[in-house]
Amino acid sequence: MAKDAWSRFREKEAQRDEEQKKDLHEQMKRIDPDSQISDSTTTDKILIELLTKCEMMMEQITNLYAMWIQGIERTPPITMRKHLEDLILKIQTAPKPTTNLKFRVTQFQTKYATYKDKWERLIRDVEAGKIFVKRRGS
């Protein structure tokens, strides 16, 4: 018996959701290999854990920028920031089944935009000479 267009659409949508869930599982395992995520873990639990990890990463990046200004770190944390941006892209494309989760993701994106502006302003001020970066041995 031939399937109608809606059933094919629902199947593709379910398959796409399953692929995104699998992708989120892989991301979480890469971030935290010790995390207790099983195959039955729901997407919203994974997203909440990812958001928590990303918030911690934002704080770490802010601290690394402060250490860079003080001369403890040699370079700004650009690679860690790139990794965070990749995770945020994954979070943005993931399905958000509940309104609570949509709100939390939106709130996180706003917070990230604020931090991103702060970090870019800091780099711009260092390049313009407004902020002096201490160097070890100087």
XYZ file of C-alpha atoms in Angstrom:
138
model
C 0.000 0.000 0.000
C 1.419 3.381 -1.001
C 2.068 5.965 1.683
C 0.584 9.390 1.422
C 2.694 12.531 1.467
C 1.991 13.315 5.132
C 3.126 9.943 6.410
C 6.333 10.204 4.358
C 6.834 13.726 5.732
C 6.337 12.507 9.325
C 8.778 9.652 8.766
C 11.424 12.016 7.400
C 10.825 14.410 10.284
C 11.178 11.593 12.836
C 14.340 10.419 11.094
C 15.755 13.970 11.140
C 14.941 14.325 14.860
C 16.643 11.005 15.559
C 19.771 12.125 13.662
C 19.859 15.395 15.608
C 19.472 13.515 18.879
C 22.336 11.202 17.893
C 24.426 14.248 16.964
C 23.718 15.827 20.357
C 24.715 12.565 22.070
C 28.042 12.607 20.237
C 28.615 16.265 21.132
C 27.949 15.586 24.810
C 30.300 12.609 24.818
C 32.994 14.780 23.232
C 32.502 17.550 25.788
C 32.206 15.351 28.848
C 33.065 11.656 28.400
C 31.969 10.968 31.988
C 28.427 12.279 31.456
C 25.659 9.820 32.234
C 23.777 9.978 28.937
C 22.124 6.836 27.652
C 20.305 6.242 24.392
C 16.961 6.711 26.145
C 17.867 10.200 27.376
C 15.497 12.763 25.924
C 16.575 15.640 23.736
C 15.569 18.249 26.307
C 17.771 16.653 28.993
C 20.680 16.637 26.566
C 20.046 20.269 25.631
C 19.840 21.331 29.281
C 23.139 19.600 30.004
C 24.710 21.141 26.882
C 23.509 24.599 27.927
C 24.980 24.114 31.396
C 28.328 23.050 29.905
C 28.307 26.012 27.512
C 27.597 28.446 30.341
C 30.571 27.026 32.230
C 32.706 27.358 29.086
C 31.702 31.030 28.756
C 32.879 31.685 32.311
C 36.134 29.838 31.615
C 36.724 31.859 28.451
C 36.109 35.095 30.359
C 38.651 33.993 32.969
C 41.142 33.068 30.235
C 40.774 36.529 28.692
C 41.470 38.066 32.110
C 44.527 35.836 32.478
C 45.674 36.897 28.989
C 45.431 40.567 29.958
C 47.418 39.884 33.144
C 50.116 38.082 31.183
C 49.494 34.615 32.592
C 48.253 33.264 29.238
C 50.252 33.980 26.076
C 47.318 34.159 23.644
C 43.597 34.860 23.873
C 41.413 31.712 24.049
C 40.390 31.729 20.392
C 40.261 27.934 19.932
C 38.061 27.436 22.982
C 35.832 30.244 21.780
C 35.544 28.598 18.346
C 34.588 25.324 20.024
C 31.902 27.163 22.013
C 30.539 28.754 18.830
C 30.278 25.299 17.220
C 28.337 24.022 20.226
C 26.020 27.015 20.112
C 25.329 26.291 16.454
C 24.381 22.722 17.405
C 22.086 24.025 20.154
C 20.416 26.457 17.767
C 19.640 23.742 15.219
C 18.440 21.177 17.769
C 14.694 20.686 18.205
C 13.265 22.411 21.267
C 10.120 20.545 22.280
C 9.035 22.668 25.242
C 8.465 26.369 25.733
C 10.686 26.276 28.797
C 13.559 24.963 26.704
C 12.968 27.551 23.979
C 13.106 30.287 26.623
C 16.289 28.906 28.157
C 17.996 28.658 24.750
C 16.942 32.217 23.868
C 18.197 33.456 27.238
C 21.497 31.656 26.682
C 21.883 33.134 23.192
C 21.348 36.623 24.611
C 23.922 35.993 27.330
C 26.384 34.660 24.747
C 25.882 37.716 22.529
C 26.705 39.946 25.507
C 29.857 37.982 26.320
C 30.878 37.912 22.657
C 30.580 41.717 22.441
C 32.625 42.031 25.632
C 35.384 39.758 24.289
C 35.499 41.523 20.909
C 35.627 44.929 22.609
C 38.480 43.696 24.803
C 40.495 42.516 21.779
C 39.728 45.753 19.936
C 40.917 47.823 22.919
C 44.132 45.799 23.169
C 44.798 46.264 19.451
C 44.085 49.996 19.724
C 46.485 50.321 22.649
C 43.850 51.332 25.203
C 44.618 48.267 27.308
C 48.181 47.153 27.946
C 48.705 43.384 27.957
C 51.387 42.420 30.433
C 53.995 39.993 29.177
C 56.015 37.627 31.281
C 59.576 38.710 31.644
C 58.747 42.340 30.778
